[in-house]
Tab-separated table of C-alpha atoms in Angstrom:
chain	number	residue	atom	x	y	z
A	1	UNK	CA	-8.008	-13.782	20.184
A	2	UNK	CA	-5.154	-15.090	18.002
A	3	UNK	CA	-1.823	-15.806	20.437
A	4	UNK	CA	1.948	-17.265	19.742
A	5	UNK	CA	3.591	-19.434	21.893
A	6	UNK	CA	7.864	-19.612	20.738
A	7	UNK	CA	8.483	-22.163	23.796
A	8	UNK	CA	12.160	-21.862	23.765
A	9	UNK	CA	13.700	-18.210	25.037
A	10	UNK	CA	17.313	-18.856	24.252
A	11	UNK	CA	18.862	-21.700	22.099
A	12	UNK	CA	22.680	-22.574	21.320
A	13	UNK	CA	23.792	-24.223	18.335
A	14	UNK	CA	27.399	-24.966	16.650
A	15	UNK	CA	28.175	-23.202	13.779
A	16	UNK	CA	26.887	-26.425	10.913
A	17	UNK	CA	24.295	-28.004	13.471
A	18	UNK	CA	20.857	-28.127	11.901
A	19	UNK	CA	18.365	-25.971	13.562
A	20	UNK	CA	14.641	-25.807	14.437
A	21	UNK	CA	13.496	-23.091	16.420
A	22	UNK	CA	9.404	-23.923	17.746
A	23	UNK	CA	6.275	-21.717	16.994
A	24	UNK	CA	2.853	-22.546	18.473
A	25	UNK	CA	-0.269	-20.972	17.497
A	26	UNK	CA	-3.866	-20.828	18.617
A	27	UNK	CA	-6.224	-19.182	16.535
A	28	UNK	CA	-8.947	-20.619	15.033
A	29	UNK	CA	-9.448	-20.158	11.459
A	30	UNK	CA	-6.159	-21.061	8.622
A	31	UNK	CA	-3.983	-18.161	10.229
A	32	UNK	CA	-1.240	-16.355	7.669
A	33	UNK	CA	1.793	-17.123	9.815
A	34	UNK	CA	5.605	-15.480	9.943
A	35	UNK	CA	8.957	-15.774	10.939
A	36	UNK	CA	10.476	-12.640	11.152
A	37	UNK	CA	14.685	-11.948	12.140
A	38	UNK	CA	16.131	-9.039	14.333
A	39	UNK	CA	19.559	-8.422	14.425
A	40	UNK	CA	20.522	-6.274	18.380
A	41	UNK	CA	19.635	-2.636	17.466
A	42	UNK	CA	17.528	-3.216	14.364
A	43	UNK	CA	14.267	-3.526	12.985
A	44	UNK	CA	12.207	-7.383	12.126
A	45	UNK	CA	13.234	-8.406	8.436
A	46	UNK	CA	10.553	-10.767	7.347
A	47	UNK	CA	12.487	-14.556	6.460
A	48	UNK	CA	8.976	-16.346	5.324
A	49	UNK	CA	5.528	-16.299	5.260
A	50	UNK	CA	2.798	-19.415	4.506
A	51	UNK	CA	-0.810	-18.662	4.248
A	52	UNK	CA	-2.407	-21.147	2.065
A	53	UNK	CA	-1.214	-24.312	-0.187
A	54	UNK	CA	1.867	-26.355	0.639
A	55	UNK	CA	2.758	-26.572	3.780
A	56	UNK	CA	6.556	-26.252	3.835
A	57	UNK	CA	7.471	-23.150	2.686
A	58	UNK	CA	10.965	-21.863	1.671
A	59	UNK	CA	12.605	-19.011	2.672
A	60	UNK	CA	15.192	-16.437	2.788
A	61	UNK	CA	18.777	-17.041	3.975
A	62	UNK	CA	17.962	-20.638	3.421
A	63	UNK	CA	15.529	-21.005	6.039
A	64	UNK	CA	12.310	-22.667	5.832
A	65	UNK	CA	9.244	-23.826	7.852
A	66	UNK	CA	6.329	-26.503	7.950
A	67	UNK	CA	2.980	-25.626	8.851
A	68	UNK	CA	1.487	-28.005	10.920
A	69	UNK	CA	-2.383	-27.789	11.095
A	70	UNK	CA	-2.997	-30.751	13.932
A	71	UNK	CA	-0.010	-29.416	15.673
A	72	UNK	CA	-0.972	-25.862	15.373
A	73	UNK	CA	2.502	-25.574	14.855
A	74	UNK	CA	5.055	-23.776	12.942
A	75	UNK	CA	8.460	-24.468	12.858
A	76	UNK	CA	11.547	-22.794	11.335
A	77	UNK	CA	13.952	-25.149	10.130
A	78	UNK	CA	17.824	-24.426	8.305
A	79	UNK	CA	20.259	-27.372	7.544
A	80	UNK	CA	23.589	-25.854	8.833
A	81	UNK	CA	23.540	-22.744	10.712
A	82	UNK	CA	26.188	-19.950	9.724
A	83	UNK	CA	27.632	-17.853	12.862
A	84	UNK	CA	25.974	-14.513	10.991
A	85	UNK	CA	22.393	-16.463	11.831
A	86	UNK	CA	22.842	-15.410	15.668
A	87	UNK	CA	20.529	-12.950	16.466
A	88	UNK	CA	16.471	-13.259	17.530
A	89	UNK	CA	13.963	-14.793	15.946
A	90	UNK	CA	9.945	-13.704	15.848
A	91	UNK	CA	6.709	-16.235	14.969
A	92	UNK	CA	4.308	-13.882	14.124
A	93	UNK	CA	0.493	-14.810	13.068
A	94	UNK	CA	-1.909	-12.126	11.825
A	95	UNK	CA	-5.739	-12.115	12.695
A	96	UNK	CA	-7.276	-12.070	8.791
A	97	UNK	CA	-10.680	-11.181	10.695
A	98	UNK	CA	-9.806	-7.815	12.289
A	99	UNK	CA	-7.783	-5.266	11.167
A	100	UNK	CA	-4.709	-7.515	10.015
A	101	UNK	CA	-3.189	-6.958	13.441
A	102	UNK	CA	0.105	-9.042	13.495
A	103	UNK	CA	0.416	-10.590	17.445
A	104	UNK	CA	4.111	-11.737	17.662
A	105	UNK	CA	5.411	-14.637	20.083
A	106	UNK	CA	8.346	-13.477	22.971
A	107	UNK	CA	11.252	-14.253	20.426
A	108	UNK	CA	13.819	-16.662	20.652
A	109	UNK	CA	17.548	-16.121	20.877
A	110	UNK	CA	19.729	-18.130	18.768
A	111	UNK	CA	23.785	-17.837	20.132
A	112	UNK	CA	25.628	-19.458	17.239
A	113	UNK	CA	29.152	-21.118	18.732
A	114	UNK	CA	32.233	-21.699	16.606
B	1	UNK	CA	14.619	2.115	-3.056
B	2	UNK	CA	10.851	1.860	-0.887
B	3	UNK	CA	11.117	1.570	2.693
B	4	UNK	CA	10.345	2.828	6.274
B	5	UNK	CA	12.286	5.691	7.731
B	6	UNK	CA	12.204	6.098	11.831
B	7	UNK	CA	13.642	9.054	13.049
B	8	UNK	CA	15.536	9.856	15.410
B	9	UNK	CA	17.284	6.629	16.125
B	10	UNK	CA	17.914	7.401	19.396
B	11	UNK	CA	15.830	9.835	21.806
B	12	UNK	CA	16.418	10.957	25.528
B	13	UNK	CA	13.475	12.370	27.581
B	14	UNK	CA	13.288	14.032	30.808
B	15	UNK	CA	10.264	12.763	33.106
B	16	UNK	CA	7.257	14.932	32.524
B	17	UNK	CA	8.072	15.734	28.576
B	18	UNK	CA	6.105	14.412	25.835
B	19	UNK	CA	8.244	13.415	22.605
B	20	UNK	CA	7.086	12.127	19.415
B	21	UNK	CA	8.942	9.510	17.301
B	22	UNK	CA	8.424	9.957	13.814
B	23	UNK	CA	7.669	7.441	10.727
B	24	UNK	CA	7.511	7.470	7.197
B	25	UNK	CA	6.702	5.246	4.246
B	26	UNK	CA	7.226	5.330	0.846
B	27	UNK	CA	5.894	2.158	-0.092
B	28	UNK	CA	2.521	3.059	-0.550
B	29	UNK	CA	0.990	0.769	1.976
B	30	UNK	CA	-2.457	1.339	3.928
B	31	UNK	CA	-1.887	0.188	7.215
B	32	UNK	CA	0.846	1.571	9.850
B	33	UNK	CA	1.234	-0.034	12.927
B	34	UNK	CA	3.467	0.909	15.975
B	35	UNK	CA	4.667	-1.766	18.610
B	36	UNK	CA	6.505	-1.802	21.238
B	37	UNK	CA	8.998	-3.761	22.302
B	38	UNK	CA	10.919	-4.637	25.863
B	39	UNK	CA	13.403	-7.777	26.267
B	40	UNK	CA	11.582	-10.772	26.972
B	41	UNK	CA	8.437	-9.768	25.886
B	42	UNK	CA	8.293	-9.533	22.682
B	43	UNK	CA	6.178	-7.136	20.583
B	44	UNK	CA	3.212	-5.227	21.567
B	45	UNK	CA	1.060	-3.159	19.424
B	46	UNK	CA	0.334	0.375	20.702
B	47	UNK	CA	-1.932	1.727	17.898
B	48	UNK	CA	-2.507	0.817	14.341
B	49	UNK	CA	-4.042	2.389	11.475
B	50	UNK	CA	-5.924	1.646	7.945
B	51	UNK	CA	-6.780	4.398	6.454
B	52	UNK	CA	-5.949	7.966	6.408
B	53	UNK	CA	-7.398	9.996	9.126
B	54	UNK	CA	-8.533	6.777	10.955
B	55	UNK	CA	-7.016	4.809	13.760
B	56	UNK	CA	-7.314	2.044	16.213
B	57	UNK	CA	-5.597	1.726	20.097
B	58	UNK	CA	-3.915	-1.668	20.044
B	59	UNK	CA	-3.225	-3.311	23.407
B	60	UNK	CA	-1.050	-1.066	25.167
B	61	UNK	CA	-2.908	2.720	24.328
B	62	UNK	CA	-2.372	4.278	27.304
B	63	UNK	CA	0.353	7.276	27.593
B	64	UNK	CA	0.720	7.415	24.244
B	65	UNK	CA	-1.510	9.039	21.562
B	66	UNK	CA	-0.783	9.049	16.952
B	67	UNK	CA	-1.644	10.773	14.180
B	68	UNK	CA	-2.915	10.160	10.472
B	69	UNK	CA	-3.092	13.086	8.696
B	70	UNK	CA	-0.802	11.732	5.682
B	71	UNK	CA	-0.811	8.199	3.861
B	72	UNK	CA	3.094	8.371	4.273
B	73	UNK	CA	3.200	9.577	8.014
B	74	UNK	CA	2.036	7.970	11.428
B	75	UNK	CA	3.641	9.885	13.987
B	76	UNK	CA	3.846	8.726	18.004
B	77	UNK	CA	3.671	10.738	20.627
B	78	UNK	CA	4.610	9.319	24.148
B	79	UNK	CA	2.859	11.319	26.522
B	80	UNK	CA	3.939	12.380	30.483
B	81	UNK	CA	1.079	9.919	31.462
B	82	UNK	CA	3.363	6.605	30.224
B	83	UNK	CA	4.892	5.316	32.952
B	84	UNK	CA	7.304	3.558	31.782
B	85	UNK	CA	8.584	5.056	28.328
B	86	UNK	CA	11.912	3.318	28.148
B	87	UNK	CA	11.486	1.160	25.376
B	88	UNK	CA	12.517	0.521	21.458
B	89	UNK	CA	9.836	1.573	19.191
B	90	UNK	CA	9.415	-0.023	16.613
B	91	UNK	CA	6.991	1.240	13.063
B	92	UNK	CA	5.435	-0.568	10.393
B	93	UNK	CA	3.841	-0.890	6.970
B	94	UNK	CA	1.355	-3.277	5.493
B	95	UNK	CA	-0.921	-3.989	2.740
B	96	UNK	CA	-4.521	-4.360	3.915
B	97	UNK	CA	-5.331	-7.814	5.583
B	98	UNK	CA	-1.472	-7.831	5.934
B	99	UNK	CA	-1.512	-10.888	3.629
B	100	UNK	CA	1.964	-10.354	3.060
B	101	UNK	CA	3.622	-9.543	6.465
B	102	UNK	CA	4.629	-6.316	7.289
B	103	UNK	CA	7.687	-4.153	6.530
B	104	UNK	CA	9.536	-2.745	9.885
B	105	UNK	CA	11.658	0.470	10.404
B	106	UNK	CA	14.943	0.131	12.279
B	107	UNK	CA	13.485	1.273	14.958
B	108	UNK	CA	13.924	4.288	17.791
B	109	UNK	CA	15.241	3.567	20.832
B	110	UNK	CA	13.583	5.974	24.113
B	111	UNK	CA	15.108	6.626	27.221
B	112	UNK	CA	14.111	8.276	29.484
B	113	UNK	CA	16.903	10.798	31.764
């Protein structure tokens, strides 16, 4: 079975650091891999999604993320984090073989400081 | 505009009541999933579904049971046998093979009184 592994539970940055917030995967065919964003209270709005062809893929809120095949990684990257990025952050990686069943990592929680 | 309606937001139960959390779509997707979700832990799928009048138990079944009567609709019901209902609930939407991620609902938030 497909798992997630986001390494980092909580993570500070200064409002215009550069950010990079870990995803590790194990699954053994080319996995379709997320990053999805939850704001306290609300439901997961999806922020990108890579399942074939280049490997760094762009998006929303100027995010982005590099799939890593020898790494069995996925990173989300952005340049200069805004204070309205705080909230928690969810690698997800669906099993194409059964069912589509998305299997989410733990989350990490980004605290933005002024 | 297409989307996924949870209702009620917010839902209090008394120990030995069942309550059902409901879900909609309007987007025309297959698949409906429900997960569950608890801080530090993530998301955990309860049960899923592709097709109308068919469904699967995900990885956490027990004390809970769905229905899929309706493409739109895939009601929860949280039975007296969960333990531990206190939780946010959360519903989604997918096309099959869930190529393109799924769409969430805001979510319902159960305690239990």
């Amino acid at each position: 079975a497909q798992s997630v592994t986001q390494p980092d539970i909580h993570i500070t940055v200064s409002e215009g650091a550069s950010l990079e917030l870990r995803c590790n995967y194990s699954y053994g065919a080319t996995p379709y891999l997320f990053w999805y964003v939850q704001s306290p209270g609300q439901g997961l709005q999806l922020l990108l999604k890579y399942f074939s062809g280049d490997t760094l893929v762009q998006g929303i809120k100027g995010f982005e993320a590099e799939f890593k095949r020898s790494q069995s990684s996925f990173n989300l990257r952005k340049p200069s984090v805004h204070w309205s990025d705080a909230a928690e952050y969810f690698c997800a990686v669906v099993d194409t073989g059964t069912a589509s069943k998305l299997t989410f990592g733990t989350g990490t929680r980004l605290q933005v400081t002024l | 505009d297409g989307g996924i309606t949870q209702s009620p937001k917010y839902l209090f139960r008394k120990e030995g009541q069942n309550v059902t959390l409901s879900c909609e779509q309007n987007l025309n997707h297959d698949a409906m999933y429900w997960y569950r979700q608890d801080p530090g832990q993530g998301l955990r799928l309860i049960y899923y579904s592709q097709i109308v009048n068919d469904f699967q138990k995900g990885d956490i079944a027990e004390g809970y049971s769905v229905s899929r009567e309706k493409k739109e609709s895939f009601p929860l019901t949280v039975t007296s046998a969960q333990k531990n209902p206190t939780a946010f609930y959360l519903c989604a939407s997918s096309i099959p093979q869930g190529r393109y991620g799924y769409t969430f609902g805001s979510g319902t938030r159960l305690t239990v009184v």
